[in-house]
Amino acid sequence: MQDPFRLRVLKALTAALEQITVANGYQFDLTGKVFRGRDAFGDGDPLPLVSILESVDEKSIGGTSAAFRPGKSIQQSEWELLVQGFVVDDRDNPTDPGYRLLADVKKKLAEVRIQKDNILGFGQKVTDFEFSAGVVRPADQVSSKTYFWLKVRMNIVEDHSDPFA
């Protein structure tokens, strides 16, 4: 089964984040611990872990722009994702591991961003890539574990007449 363009981009981002390993110079090992489209995790899930979700309301995030010309199937638009990470709490300083995992993720995202002419291996189909500073929170009503989130924004070029291209 062929994957549409956006899913291929998500899979490439997942693969990039799974390169976060101690052997590659990071503090954590995310091999097999990066998930797409999951917003709920339980006690049986491995920690640390990272989840990639689409932004809930693209218009509420700073006014998403899209360049779409009538009669054309090519569209350039901003696509915003939310990257979340969950860690085992430190008893005395619960958010410390969250800051460490956030730093590892930001380091990897910075490596992705510097591939200006071939971001995530998509050439001119992903034309920009940026991410926020991120926020780290202790366990609360959202999660029973310390967690972080940051926004990732890409400019993508899609051909709606061939979403698998």
PDB file of C-alpha atoms in Angstrom:
ATOM      1  CA  MET A   1       0.000   0.000   0.000  1.00  0.00           C
ATOM      2  CA  GLN A   2       1.390   3.381  -1.017  1.00  0.00           C
ATOM      3  CA  ASP A   3       1.661   6.150   1.581  1.00  0.00           C
ATOM      4  CA  PRO A   4       0.516   9.707   0.844  1.00  0.00           C
ATOM      5  CA  PHE A   5       3.081  12.504   0.966  1.00  0.00           C
ATOM      6  CA  ARG A   6       2.255  13.760   4.480  1.00  0.00           C
ATOM      7  CA  LEU A   7       2.474  10.270   5.967  1.00  0.00           C
ATOM      8  CA  ARG A   8       5.859   9.767   4.283  1.00  0.00           C
ATOM      9  CA  VAL A   9       7.054  13.020   5.867  1.00  0.00           C
ATOM     10  CA  LEU A  10       5.807  11.862   9.278  1.00  0.00           C
ATOM     11  CA  LYS A  11       7.595   8.530   8.851  1.00  0.00           C
ATOM     12  CA  ALA A  12      10.823  10.330   7.893  1.00  0.00           C
ATOM     13  CA  LEU A  13      10.553  12.540  10.986  1.00  0.00           C
ATOM     14  CA  THR A  14       9.900   9.448  13.108  1.00  0.00           C
ATOM     15  CA  ALA A  15      12.999   7.761  11.671  1.00  0.00           C
ATOM     16  CA  ALA A  16      15.080  10.878  12.353  1.00  0.00           C
ATOM     17  CA  LEU A  17      13.958  11.013  15.995  1.00  0.00           C
ATOM     18  CA  GLU A  18      14.635   7.300  16.422  1.00  0.00           C
ATOM     19  CA  GLN A  19      18.283   8.094  15.648  1.00  0.00           C
ATOM     20  CA  ILE A  20      18.416   9.607  19.127  1.00  0.00           C
ATOM     21  CA  THR A  21      20.522   6.956  20.834  1.00  0.00           C
ATOM     22  CA  VAL A  22      23.329   6.914  23.362  1.00  0.00           C
ATOM     23  CA  ALA A  23      25.567   5.396  20.668  1.00  0.00           C
ATOM     24  CA  ASN A  24      24.874   8.474  18.497  1.00  0.00           C
ATOM     25  CA  GLY A  25      25.909  10.870  21.291  1.00  0.00           C
ATOM     26  CA  TYR A  26      22.544  11.555  22.937  1.00  0.00           C
ATOM     27  CA  GLN A  27      21.462  10.978  26.538  1.00  0.00           C
ATOM     28  CA  PHE A  28      18.434   8.814  25.671  1.00  0.00           C
ATOM     29  CA  ASP A  29      17.623   5.912  23.366  1.00  0.00           C
ATOM     30  CA  LEU A  30      14.426   6.413  21.375  1.00  0.00           C
ATOM     31  CA  THR A  31      14.770   3.378  19.127  1.00  0.00           C
ATOM     32  CA  GLY A  32      11.250   1.979  18.739  1.00  0.00           C
ATOM     33  CA  LYS A  33       9.901   4.657  21.107  1.00  0.00           C
ATOM     34  CA  VAL A  34       8.695   7.330  18.651  1.00  0.00           C
ATOM     35  CA  PHE A  35       4.999   7.128  17.814  1.00  0.00           C
ATOM     36  CA  ARG A  36       2.768   8.901  15.299  1.00  0.00           C
ATOM     37  CA  GLY A  37      -0.821   9.854  15.993  1.00  0.00           C
ATOM     38  CA  ARG A  38      -0.991   8.630  19.590  1.00  0.00           C
ATOM     39  CA  ASP A  39      -2.192  11.039  22.233  1.00  0.00           C
ATOM     40  CA  ALA A  40      -2.691   8.589  25.092  1.00  0.00           C
ATOM     41  CA  PHE A  41      -0.136   6.367  26.755  1.00  0.00           C
ATOM     42  CA  GLY A  42      -0.316   3.993  29.700  1.00  0.00           C
ATOM     43  CA  ASP A  43       1.805   2.156  32.208  1.00  0.00           C
ATOM     44  CA  GLY A  44       2.679  -0.517  29.621  1.00  0.00           C
ATOM     45  CA  ASP A  45       4.370   1.959  27.275  1.00  0.00           C
ATOM     46  CA  PRO A  46       8.170   2.305  27.286  1.00  0.00           C
ATOM     47  CA  LEU A  47       9.729   5.419  28.787  1.00  0.00           C
ATOM     48  CA  PRO A  48      11.153   7.632  27.564  1.00  0.00           C
ATOM     49  CA  LEU A  49       8.952   8.003  24.500  1.00  0.00           C
ATOM     50  CA  VAL A  50       8.048  10.640  21.940  1.00  0.00           C
ATOM     51  CA  SER A  51       4.796  11.193  20.059  1.00  0.00           C
ATOM     52  CA  ILE A  52       4.196  13.228  16.896  1.00  0.00           C
ATOM     53  CA  LEU A  53       0.720  14.693  16.396  1.00  0.00           C
ATOM     54  CA  GLU A  54      -0.766  17.178  13.967  1.00  0.00           C
ATOM     55  CA  SER A  55      -1.741  20.528  15.420  1.00  0.00           C
ATOM     56  CA  VAL A  56      -5.408  20.496  16.430  1.00  0.00           C
ATOM     57  CA  ASP A  57      -6.449  23.759  14.760  1.00  0.00           C
ATOM     58  CA  GLU A  58      -4.030  24.993  12.144  1.00  0.00           C
ATOM     59  CA  LYS A  59      -5.739  28.413  11.960  1.00  0.00           C
ATOM     60  CA  SER A  60      -5.255  29.084  15.681  1.00  0.00           C
ATOM     61  CA  ILE A  61      -1.481  28.780  15.382  1.00  0.00           C
ATOM     62  CA  GLY A  62      -0.421  32.150  14.082  1.00  0.00           C
ATOM     63  CA  GLY A  63      -2.507  32.134  10.918  1.00  0.00           C
ATOM     64  CA  THR A  64      -1.465  29.275   8.682  1.00  0.00           C
ATOM     65  CA  SER A  65      -0.824  30.436   5.169  1.00  0.00           C
ATOM     66  CA  ALA A  66      -1.463  28.580   1.972  1.00  0.00           C
ATOM     67  CA  ALA A  67      -0.609  29.588  -1.553  1.00  0.00           C
ATOM     68  CA  PHE A  68      -3.149  27.963  -3.827  1.00  0.00           C
ATOM     69  CA  ARG A  69      -3.854  29.162  -7.318  1.00  0.00           C
ATOM     70  CA  PRO A  70      -7.247  28.425  -8.883  1.00  0.00           C
ATOM     71  CA  GLY A  71      -6.979  25.800 -11.580  1.00  0.00           C
ATOM     72  CA  LYS A  72      -3.726  24.411 -10.169  1.00  0.00           C
ATOM     73  CA  SER A  73      -3.377  21.329  -8.015  1.00  0.00           C
ATOM     74  CA  ILE A  74      -0.081  22.390  -6.405  1.00  0.00           C
ATOM     75  CA  GLN A  75      -0.349  24.026  -2.985  1.00  0.00           C
ATOM     76  CA  GLN A  76       2.319  25.359  -0.671  1.00  0.00           C
ATOM     77  CA  SER A  77       1.283  25.591   2.965  1.00  0.00           C
ATOM     78  CA  GLU A  78       2.501  25.593   6.532  1.00  0.00           C
ATOM     79  CA  TRP A  79       2.035  22.324   8.378  1.00  0.00           C
ATOM     80  CA  GLU A  80       2.344  22.358  12.139  1.00  0.00           C
ATOM     81  CA  LEU A  81       3.017  19.327  14.275  1.00  0.00           C
ATOM     82  CA  LEU A  82       3.232  18.837  18.012  1.00  0.00           C
ATOM     83  CA  VAL A  83       6.089  16.715  19.327  1.00  0.00           C
ATOM     84  CA  GLN A  84       5.582  15.424  22.862  1.00  0.00           C
ATOM     85  CA  GLY A  85       8.019  13.529  25.048  1.00  0.00           C
ATOM     86  CA  PHE A  86       7.404  11.595  28.261  1.00  0.00           C
ATOM     87  CA  VAL A  87      10.028  10.498  30.802  1.00  0.00           C
ATOM     88  CA  VAL A  88      10.423   8.779  34.151  1.00  0.00           C
ATOM     89  CA  ASP A  89      10.295  11.452  36.843  1.00  0.00           C
ATOM     90  CA  ASP A  90      13.253  12.348  39.016  1.00  0.00           C
ATOM     91  CA  ARG A  91      11.952  12.119  42.587  1.00  0.00           C
ATOM     92  CA  ASP A  92      13.604  15.300  43.866  1.00  0.00           C
ATOM     93  CA  ASN A  93      13.537  17.356  40.654  1.00  0.00           C
ATOM     94  CA  PRO A  94      10.757  15.866  38.509  1.00  0.00           C
ATOM     95  CA  THR A  95      11.281  17.955  35.367  1.00  0.00           C
ATOM     96  CA  ASP A  96      15.054  17.460  35.035  1.00  0.00           C
ATOM     97  CA  PRO A  97      14.717  14.362  32.788  1.00  0.00           C
ATOM     98  CA  GLY A  98      12.150  16.232  30.673  1.00  0.00           C
ATOM     99  CA  TYR A  99      14.651  19.006  29.963  1.00  0.00           C
ATOM    100  CA  ARG A 100      17.276  16.413  29.019  1.00  0.00           C
ATOM    101  CA  LEU A 101      14.970  14.625  26.583  1.00  0.00           C
ATOM    102  CA  LEU A 102      13.781  17.947  25.136  1.00  0.00           C
ATOM    103  CA  ALA A 103      17.440  18.913  24.569  1.00  0.00           C
ATOM    104  CA  ASP A 104      18.095  15.633  22.722  1.00  0.00           C
ATOM    105  CA  VAL A 105      15.025  16.142  20.524  1.00  0.00           C
ATOM    106  CA  LYS A 106      15.936  19.760  19.749  1.00  0.00           C
ATOM    107  CA  LYS A 107      19.495  18.726  18.875  1.00  0.00           C
ATOM    108  CA  LYS A 108      18.149  16.190  16.363  1.00  0.00           C
ATOM    109  CA  LEU A 109      15.608  18.664  14.953  1.00  0.00           C
ATOM    110  CA  ALA A 110      18.432  21.183  14.468  1.00  0.00           C
ATOM    111  CA  GLU A 111      20.282  18.536  12.425  1.00  0.00           C
ATOM    112  CA  VAL A 112      17.161  18.077  10.294  1.00  0.00           C
ATOM    113  CA  ARG A 113      16.775  21.833   9.825  1.00  0.00           C
ATOM    114  CA  ILE A 114      20.292  22.374   8.452  1.00  0.00           C
ATOM    115  CA  GLN A 115      19.524  20.068   5.494  1.00  0.00           C
ATOM    116  CA  LYS A 116      18.090  23.191   3.797  1.00  0.00           C
ATOM    117  CA  ASP A 117      17.897  21.820   0.240  1.00  0.00           C
ATOM    118  CA  ASN A 118      16.776  18.328   1.218  1.00  0.00           C
ATOM    119  CA  ILE A 119      14.880  18.457   4.528  1.00  0.00           C
ATOM    120  CA  LEU A 120      14.027  14.899   5.620  1.00  0.00           C
ATOM    121  CA  GLY A 121      15.032  13.752   2.116  1.00  0.00           C
ATOM    122  CA  PHE A 122      12.146  15.492   0.331  1.00  0.00           C
ATOM    123  CA  GLY A 123      14.044  18.061  -1.748  1.00  0.00           C
ATOM    124  CA  GLN A 124      11.873  21.048  -2.681  1.00  0.00           C
ATOM    125  CA  LYS A 125       8.696  19.441  -1.296  1.00  0.00           C
ATOM    126  CA  VAL A 126       9.658  20.478   2.259  1.00  0.00           C
ATOM    127  CA  THR A 127      10.946  24.024   1.874  1.00  0.00           C
ATOM    128  CA  ASP A 128      11.274  25.176   5.492  1.00  0.00           C
ATOM    129  CA  PHE A 129      11.519  23.579   8.910  1.00  0.00           C
ATOM    130  CA  GLU A 130      11.438  25.307  12.280  1.00  0.00           C
ATOM    131  CA  PHE A 131      10.570  24.446  15.853  1.00  0.00           C
ATOM    132  CA  SER A 132       9.640  26.221  19.071  1.00  0.00           C
ATOM    133  CA  ALA A 133      11.635  26.430  22.286  1.00  0.00           C
ATOM    134  CA  GLY A 134       9.442  23.805  23.954  1.00  0.00           C
ATOM    135  CA  VAL A 135       7.801  23.568  27.366  1.00  0.00           C
ATOM    136  CA  VAL A 136       8.534  21.047  30.137  1.00  0.00           C
ATOM    137  CA  ARG A 137       5.855  20.207  32.727  1.00  0.00           C
ATOM    138  CA  PRO A 138       5.783  17.968  35.804  1.00  0.00           C
ATOM    139  CA  ALA A 139       3.175  15.256  36.165  1.00  0.00           C
ATOM    140  CA  ASP A 140      -0.285  16.842  36.299  1.00  0.00           C
ATOM    141  CA  GLN A 141      -3.862  16.289  35.064  1.00  0.00           C
ATOM    142  CA  VAL A 142      -2.516  15.923  31.483  1.00  0.00           C
ATOM    143  CA  SER A 143       0.035  13.205  32.240  1.00  0.00           C
ATOM    144  CA  SER A 144       1.057  11.084  35.205  1.00  0.00           C
ATOM    145  CA  LYS A 145       4.680  11.495  34.048  1.00  0.00           C
ATOM    146  CA  THR A 146       6.873  14.507  33.373  1.00  0.00           C
ATOM    147  CA  TYR A 147       6.447  15.599  29.772  1.00  0.00           C
ATOM    148  CA  PHE A 148       7.451  18.194  27.234  1.00  0.00           C
ATOM    149  CA  TRP A 149       5.998  19.483  24.010  1.00  0.00           C
ATOM    150  CA  LEU A 150       7.244  21.636  21.217  1.00  0.00           C
ATOM    151  CA  LYS A 151       5.804  22.766  17.914  1.00  0.00           C
ATOM    152  CA  VAL A 152       7.396  21.832  14.605  1.00  0.00           C
ATOM    153  CA  ARG A 153       6.377  23.849  11.573  1.00  0.00           C
ATOM    154  CA  MET A 154       7.192  22.927   7.980  1.00  0.00           C
ATOM    155  CA  ASN A 155       6.429  24.557   4.677  1.00  0.00           C
ATOM    156  CA  ILE A 156       5.356  21.798   2.344  1.00  0.00           C
ATOM    157  CA  VAL A 157       4.489  21.683  -1.334  1.00  0.00           C
ATOM    158  CA  GLU A 158       1.753  19.204  -2.238  1.00  0.00           C
ATOM    159  CA  ASP A 159       0.167  18.156  -5.488  1.00  0.00           C
ATOM    160  CA  HIS A 160      -3.449  17.471  -4.553  1.00  0.00           C
ATOM    161  CA  SER A 161      -4.094  15.774  -7.899  1.00  0.00           C
ATOM    162  CA  ASP A 162      -1.482  13.165  -6.878  1.00  0.00           C
ATOM    163  CA  PRO A 163      -1.249  13.005  -3.061  1.00  0.00           C
ATOM    164  CA  PHE A 164       1.015   9.947  -3.304  1.00  0.00           C
ATOM    165  CA  ALA A 165       3.677  11.751  -5.375  1.00  0.00           C
TER     166      ALA A 165
END
